[in-house]
Amino acid sequence: MQAQFIIASIEAVYEVILNHEAELESLDRAIGDGDHYINISRGLTKLMDLRESLQDLSVDESLNKIAMTLLSTIGGASGPLFASFFMGMAQSFQQPSDMTAKLYANAFSAGVEKLAQRGKSSLGEKTMLDVLIPVADEFKLAADKGLTSKETASALIVTAEKGVLATKELLATKGRAAGLGERAIGHIDPGAKSCQLIIETICKLILR
Ligand code: ADP
Ligand code: MG
């Protein structure tokens, strides 16, 4: 992964998240405390400031720096979770290997596993993992099937959309929404929505 791609991803994600302020805020107001947009936009603003310093770093150094930045800026439940994701990815990139689709798919899965460990959470709990786990599985499948990067990106956009919609009918068993019981049903999880937007944005960069 080129530094240039990481920087372009930060810029594109920053713009998309800013454009979804009202939606992300209202989702978290419905089943959380309303700060999810503020939390992630704070992290992304800091990443925008860091862009130049990422230029000369290796991929794993860059991902670790992103993790540390998110850990210290996002706060809430989601800060340590996003940080764990990038730490897991960074660790995976430290294993020497050819830059193949499998390397990326494995790194993404390693990130998701680290996040799930940190959150003590899994699929079906109405969290960001309801987007991330299916995307990780689809990514590995695409790599195994030898799909091109564009085919993979298209497939992952669809999987992320399905994942975020699936959170609507779920009961929440983790995070703030867990206290709401049945009242959380009918609402999309804010963290799942932000992850879907981030995945879609990066996939669209690949499709350009
Ligand atoms: P907080 O809940 O502290 O206000 P945010 O609003 O920034 O933090 O993030 C809330 C999101 O974090 C939720 O929508 C959910 O997707 C995710 N989340 C919370 N707890 C967990 C967990 N244990 N595992 C996975 N994701 C979680
Ligand atoms: Mg919140």
Coordinates of C-alpha atoms and ligand atoms in Angstrom, one line a residue:
M1 CA 0.0 0.0 0.0
Q2 CA 1.4 3.3 -1.1
A3 CA 1.6 6.3 1.3
Q4 CA -0.2 8.2 -1.4
F5 CA -3.2 5.8 -1.2
I6 CA -3.3 6.1 2.6
I7 CA -3.3 9.9 2.3
A8 CA -5.9 9.9 -0.4
S9 CA -8.1 7.6 1.7
I10 CA -7.9 9.9 4.7
E11 CA -8.9 12.9 2.5
A12 CA -11.8 11.1 0.9
V13 CA -13.1 9.6 4.2
Y14 CA -12.8 13.0 5.9
E15 CA -14.9 14.6 3.3
V16 CA -17.6 11.9 3.3
I17 CA -17.9 11.8 7.1
L18 CA -18.3 15.6 7.2
N19 CA -21.0 15.3 4.5
H20 CA -22.9 12.8 6.8
E21 CA -22.8 14.8 10.0
A22 CA -26.5 15.1 10.4
E23 CA -27.2 11.4 9.7
L24 CA -24.4 10.1 12.0
E25 CA -25.4 12.5 14.7
S26 CA -29.0 11.5 14.6
L27 CA -28.3 7.8 14.5
D28 CA -26.3 8.1 17.7
R29 CA -28.8 10.4 19.3
A30 CA -31.5 7.7 18.7
I31 CA -29.7 4.8 20.4
G32 CA -26.6 6.3 22.0
D33 CA -25.5 9.7 23.3
G34 CA -25.2 11.7 20.0
D35 CA -21.5 12.1 20.0
H36 CA -20.4 9.6 17.3
Y37 CA -20.1 12.1 14.5
I38 CA -18.1 14.5 16.8
N39 CA -15.8 11.6 17.9
I40 CA -14.8 10.4 14.5
S41 CA -14.6 13.8 12.9
R42 CA -12.2 14.8 15.7
G43 CA -10.0 11.8 14.8
L44 CA -10.2 12.5 11.1
T45 CA -9.3 16.2 11.6
K46 CA -6.1 15.1 13.4
L47 CA -5.3 12.5 10.6
M48 CA -5.6 15.3 8.1
D49 CA -3.0 17.3 10.0
L50 CA -0.7 14.3 10.0
R51 CA -0.8 13.7 6.3
E52 CA 2.7 15.0 5.6
S53 CA 4.3 12.9 8.3
L54 CA 2.8 9.7 6.8
Q55 CA 4.6 10.3 3.5
D56 CA 7.9 8.6 4.3
L57 CA 6.6 5.9 6.7
S58 CA 6.3 2.2 5.9
V59 CA 2.7 0.8 5.7
D60 CA 2.9 -0.7 9.2
E61 CA 4.4 2.4 10.7
S62 CA 1.7 4.5 9.1
L63 CA -1.1 2.3 10.3
N64 CA 0.4 2.3 13.8
K65 CA 0.6 6.1 13.8
I66 CA -3.0 6.3 12.6
A67 CA -4.0 3.9 15.5
M68 CA -2.3 6.0 18.1
T69 CA -3.8 9.2 16.8
L70 CA -7.3 7.8 16.8
L71 CA -6.8 6.3 20.3
S72 CA -5.8 9.7 21.6
T73 CA -8.4 11.8 19.8
I74 CA -11.6 9.9 19.2
G75 CA -12.5 9.0 22.7
G76 CA -15.8 7.2 23.5
A77 CA -16.2 3.5 23.0
S78 CA -15.3 3.8 19.3
G79 CA -11.8 5.4 19.7
P80 CA -10.1 2.3 21.2
L81 CA -12.0 0.1 18.8
F82 CA -10.9 2.0 15.7
A83 CA -7.3 2.1 17.1
S84 CA -7.4 -1.7 17.7
F85 CA -8.4 -2.2 14.1
F86 CA -5.4 -0.2 12.8
M87 CA -3.0 -1.9 15.2
G88 CA -4.2 -5.3 14.1
M89 CA -3.7 -4.3 10.5
A90 CA -0.3 -2.9 11.2
Q91 CA 0.8 -6.2 12.9
S92 CA -0.3 -8.1 9.9
F93 CA 1.6 -5.9 7.5
Q94 CA 4.8 -6.6 9.5
Q95 CA 4.8 -10.2 8.3
P96 CA 6.9 -10.1 5.1
S97 CA 4.9 -11.2 2.1
D98 CA 4.2 -10.2 -1.5
M99 CA 1.8 -7.3 -1.8
T100 CA -1.1 -9.5 -2.9
A101 CA -4.8 -9.4 -2.5
K102 CA -4.5 -12.0 0.2
L103 CA -2.1 -9.8 2.2
Y104 CA -4.7 -7.0 2.2
A105 CA -7.6 -9.4 3.0
N106 CA -5.6 -11.0 5.8
A107 CA -4.6 -7.6 7.2
F108 CA -8.2 -6.4 7.2
S109 CA -9.3 -9.6 9.0
A110 CA -6.5 -9.1 11.5
G111 CA -7.8 -5.6 12.2
V112 CA -11.3 -6.8 12.6
E113 CA -10.2 -9.6 15.0
K114 CA -8.3 -7.2 17.1
L115 CA -11.3 -4.8 17.3
A116 CA -13.6 -7.7 18.3
Q117 CA -11.2 -8.8 21.0
R118 CA -11.0 -5.2 22.3
G119 CA -14.8 -4.9 22.2
K120 CA -15.4 -8.4 23.5
S121 CA -18.0 -8.4 20.7
S122 CA -19.0 -10.5 17.7
L123 CA -21.4 -10.6 14.8
G124 CA -25.1 -9.9 15.5
E125 CA -24.7 -7.5 18.4
K126 CA -25.7 -4.4 16.5
T127 CA -22.3 -2.8 16.3
M128 CA -19.7 -1.8 13.7
L129 CA -18.8 -5.5 13.6
D130 CA -22.0 -6.2 11.7
V131 CA -20.4 -4.4 8.8
L132 CA -16.7 -5.3 9.4
I133 CA -17.1 -9.1 9.9
P134 CA -19.0 -9.7 6.7
V135 CA -16.7 -7.4 4.8
A136 CA -13.6 -9.3 6.1
D137 CA -15.2 -12.6 5.1
E138 CA -16.1 -11.3 1.6
F139 CA -12.6 -9.8 1.2
K140 CA -10.9 -13.2 2.0
L141 CA -13.3 -15.0 -0.4
A142 CA -12.6 -12.5 -3.2
A143 CA -8.8 -13.0 -2.7
D144 CA -9.2 -16.8 -2.7
K145 CA -11.3 -16.5 -5.9
G146 CA -8.6 -14.3 -7.5
L147 CA -11.0 -11.4 -8.2
T148 CA -9.4 -8.2 -9.4
S149 CA -9.1 -5.2 -7.1
K150 CA -12.0 -3.5 -8.8
E151 CA -14.2 -6.6 -8.6
T152 CA -13.3 -6.9 -4.9
A153 CA -14.1 -3.3 -4.3
S154 CA -17.5 -3.6 -5.9
A155 CA -18.4 -6.7 -3.9
L156 CA -17.3 -5.1 -0.6
I157 CA -19.5 -2.0 -1.2
V158 CA -22.5 -4.3 -1.5
T159 CA -21.6 -6.4 1.5
A160 CA -21.0 -3.3 3.7
E161 CA -24.5 -1.9 2.7
K162 CA -26.1 -5.2 3.6
G163 CA -24.3 -5.2 6.9
V164 CA -25.4 -1.8 7.9
L165 CA -29.0 -2.4 7.0
A166 CA -29.0 -5.7 9.0
T167 CA -28.2 -3.7 12.2
K168 CA -31.7 -2.1 12.0
E169 CA -33.6 -5.2 13.2
L170 CA -31.1 -6.4 15.7
L171 CA -31.2 -6.1 19.5
A172 CA -28.1 -4.4 20.9
T173 CA -26.0 -6.4 23.3
K174 CA -22.9 -4.2 23.4
G175 CA -22.3 -0.5 23.8
R176 CA -24.7 2.2 25.0
A177 CA -27.6 0.8 22.9
A178 CA -27.5 -2.4 24.9
G179 CA -29.4 -0.7 27.7
L180 CA -32.3 0.1 25.4
G181 CA -33.6 -3.5 24.9
E182 CA -36.4 -3.7 22.3
R183 CA -36.3 0.1 21.9
A184 CA -33.1 -0.2 19.8
I185 CA -34.9 -2.2 17.2
G186 CA -35.8 -0.2 14.1
H187 CA -32.6 1.9 14.3
I188 CA -29.4 1.6 12.4
D189 CA -26.2 1.4 14.5
P190 CA -24.1 4.6 14.1
G191 CA -20.8 2.8 14.3
A192 CA -21.9 0.4 11.6
K193 CA -23.0 3.3 9.4
S194 CA -19.6 5.1 9.8
C195 CA -17.7 1.9 8.9
Q196 CA -19.9 1.3 5.9
L197 CA -19.3 4.9 4.7
I198 CA -15.5 4.5 5.2
I199 CA -15.4 1.2 3.4
E200 CA -17.5 2.5 0.5
T201 CA -15.3 5.6 0.2
I202 CA -12.1 3.6 0.0
C203 CA -13.5 1.1 -2.4
K204 CA -14.7 3.9 -4.6
L205 CA -11.1 5.2 -4.7
I206 CA -10.1 1.8 -6.0
L207 CA -12.9 1.9 -8.6
R208 CA -11.9 5.2 -10.0
Ligands
ADP1 P1 -19.8 6.0 22.7 O1 -20.7 4.8 22.6 O2 -18.9 5.9 23.8 O3 -20.6 7.2 22.7 P2 -19.3 6.4 19.9 O4 -20.7 7.0 19.9 O5 -18.2 7.1 19.3 O6 -18.9 6.0 21.4 O7 -19.4 5.0 19.2 C1 -20.6 4.1 19.3 C2 -20.4 2.9 18.4 O8 -19.3 2.1 18.8 C3 -21.6 2.0 18.3 O9 -22.5 2.5 17.4 C4 -21.0 0.7 18.0 O10 -21.0 0.5 16.6 C5 -19.6 0.8 18.5 N1 -19.4 -0.1 19.7 C6 -19.7 0.3 21.0 N2 -19.3 -0.7 21.8 C7 -18.8 -1.7 21.0 C8 -18.3 -3.0 21.2 N3 -18.1 -3.5 22.5 N4 -17.9 -3.8 20.2 C9 -18.0 -3.3 18.9 N5 -18.5 -2.0 18.6 C10 -18.9 -1.3 19.7
MG2 MG -21.9 7.9 21.2

